[in-house]
Coordinates of C-alpha atoms in Angstrom, one line a residue:
M129 CA -0.1 0.0 -0.1
A130 CA 1.3 3.3 -0.9
L131 CA 0.9 6.0 1.8
H132 CA 0.2 9.6 1.6
E133 CA 2.7 12.0 2.8
P134 CA 0.4 14.4 5.0
Y135 CA 0.7 18.0 3.6
E136 CA 1.3 19.0 7.5
K137 CA 4.4 17.5 7.6
R138 CA 5.6 18.5 3.9
L139 CA 4.4 22.3 4.5
G140 CA 5.2 22.5 8.1
H141 CA 2.0 24.2 9.2
T142 CA -1.7 23.1 9.5
H143 CA -4.5 23.3 7.1
D144 CA -5.9 26.6 6.0
F145 CA -9.8 25.5 5.9
V146 CA -12.1 22.6 6.0
V147 CA -15.0 22.0 3.2
K148 CA -17.5 19.5 2.9
Y149 CA -17.6 18.3 -0.5
R150 CA -19.4 16.2 -3.4
F151 CA -18.1 15.1 -6.7
F152 CA -20.5 15.3 -9.4
S153 CA -21.7 12.5 -11.4
I154 CA -20.8 11.9 -15.0
E155 CA -24.3 13.1 -15.7
E156 CA -23.6 16.3 -14.1
G157 CA -20.5 16.9 -16.0
G158 CA -18.2 15.1 -13.4
R159 CA -15.7 12.5 -13.5
N160 CA -15.8 8.9 -14.1
N161 CA -14.8 8.0 -10.8
T162 CA -13.4 9.7 -7.5
P163 CA -9.6 10.6 -7.4
M164 CA -7.1 9.2 -5.1
Q165 CA -5.7 10.8 -2.0
G166 CA -2.9 13.3 -3.1
Y167 CA -5.3 14.7 -5.8
R168 CA -4.3 18.2 -6.7
S169 CA -7.2 20.1 -8.5
D170 CA -7.5 23.8 -8.6
F171 CA -10.1 25.6 -6.5
W172 CA -12.7 28.2 -7.6
Y173 CA -15.0 30.5 -5.6
K174 CA -16.7 33.6 -6.5
C175 CA -15.2 37.1 -5.1
D176 CA -15.6 40.4 -6.0
D177 CA -12.3 41.3 -7.6
Q178 CA -11.5 38.0 -9.4
K179 CA -10.4 37.9 -12.7
P180 CA -12.3 35.7 -15.4
N181 CA -11.7 32.1 -15.2
Q182 CA -9.1 32.6 -12.4
L183 CA -8.4 29.4 -10.4
Y184 CA -6.3 29.0 -7.3
M185 CA -3.9 26.5 -6.3
I186 CA -5.8 25.2 -3.2
W187 CA -5.5 21.5 -2.7
P188 CA -7.9 18.9 -0.8
E189 CA -6.6 16.5 1.6
F190 CA -9.5 14.0 2.3
L191 CA -10.6 12.7 5.6
D192 CA -12.4 9.6 6.3
D193 CA -16.1 9.4 8.0
K194 CA -14.4 9.7 11.3
G195 CA -12.3 12.8 10.4
N196 CA -8.9 11.1 10.1
L197 CA -6.6 11.8 7.1
I198 CA -7.0 9.1 4.5
M199 CA -3.5 7.5 4.0
N200 CA -3.8 5.1 1.6
K201 CA -3.2 6.7 -2.0
E202 CA -4.3 3.7 -4.0
I203 CA -8.1 3.6 -3.2
P204 CA -10.5 6.1 -4.4
V205 CA -11.7 8.8 -1.8
P206 CA -15.4 8.9 -1.0
K207 CA -17.9 10.5 -3.5
S208 CA -18.7 13.0 -0.6
G209 CA -17.1 13.9 2.6
T210 CA -14.9 16.3 4.3
A211 CA -11.4 17.5 3.2
N212 CA -8.6 19.8 4.7
M213 CA -7.7 22.4 2.2
W214 CA -4.3 24.0 1.6
V215 CA -3.5 27.4 0.1
I216 CA -0.2 26.2 -1.7
N217 CA 1.2 29.5 -2.6
P218 CA 1.5 31.3 0.8
Q219 CA 1.8 34.6 -0.7
F220 CA -1.9 34.3 -1.8
R221 CA -3.0 33.5 1.9
P222 CA -3.5 37.3 2.5
F223 CA -5.9 37.6 -0.5
H224 CA -8.1 34.6 0.5
K225 CA -7.8 35.5 4.2
S226 CA -10.5 38.4 3.9
K227 CA -12.8 36.3 1.5
I228 CA -12.8 32.5 2.6
H229 CA -15.4 32.1 5.2
E230 CA -17.7 29.6 6.7
G231 CA -20.7 28.9 4.3
L232 CA -18.5 29.9 1.1
V233 CA -19.5 27.7 -1.9
G234 CA -16.5 26.6 -4.0
Y235 CA -15.7 24.0 -6.4
F236 CA -12.9 21.6 -7.2
M237 CA -11.6 22.4 -10.8
E238 CA -10.0 20.3 -13.6
G239 CA -9.4 22.9 -16.1
S240 CA -12.4 24.8 -16.9
C241 CA -14.6 21.9 -15.7
K242 CA -16.2 21.9 -12.2
V243 CA -16.0 18.3 -10.7
A244 CA -17.1 18.8 -7.4
I245 CA -19.1 21.3 -5.3
C246 CA -18.0 22.2 -1.6
E247 CA -18.9 24.5 1.0
V248 CA -16.5 25.9 3.8
I249 CA -17.5 24.4 7.2
S250 CA -14.4 25.5 9.1
V251 CA -11.6 28.3 8.7
D252 CA -8.7 27.2 10.8
G253 CA -4.8 27.9 9.8
L254 CA -5.8 30.6 7.0
R255 CA -5.3 33.4 9.4
T256 CA -2.3 32.5 11.0
N257 CA -0.3 30.4 8.3
P258 CA 2.8 31.6 6.8
T259 CA 2.4 34.1 3.9
E260 CA 5.8 33.8 2.4

């Protein structure tokens, strides 16, 4: 079994926020199957000063139904559940800090395709994690 290396270990800080997510079905324009842990989708949410088609490098790290990090990289993640979210470029954290809040709706994106919808349920390290 291939194990996922937690982003907390790789990046040296906690996650920025948590979402509940649901991957779209094929009929809804989604994926054939769900991804594995380590999936690096882009993230999109509507905000006032956004450029057209602007995507953000904010990656999900999927949790199991007990809230534990899924470590096995070889099995698909659940179609719906919760995920820790990581702002990958720390210099963008100040931009997101004033915009991401509980209840915000966003999407996991693959190119211009929305493949999952999500809602922010907790803002955690976003306000205190490094900005450089």
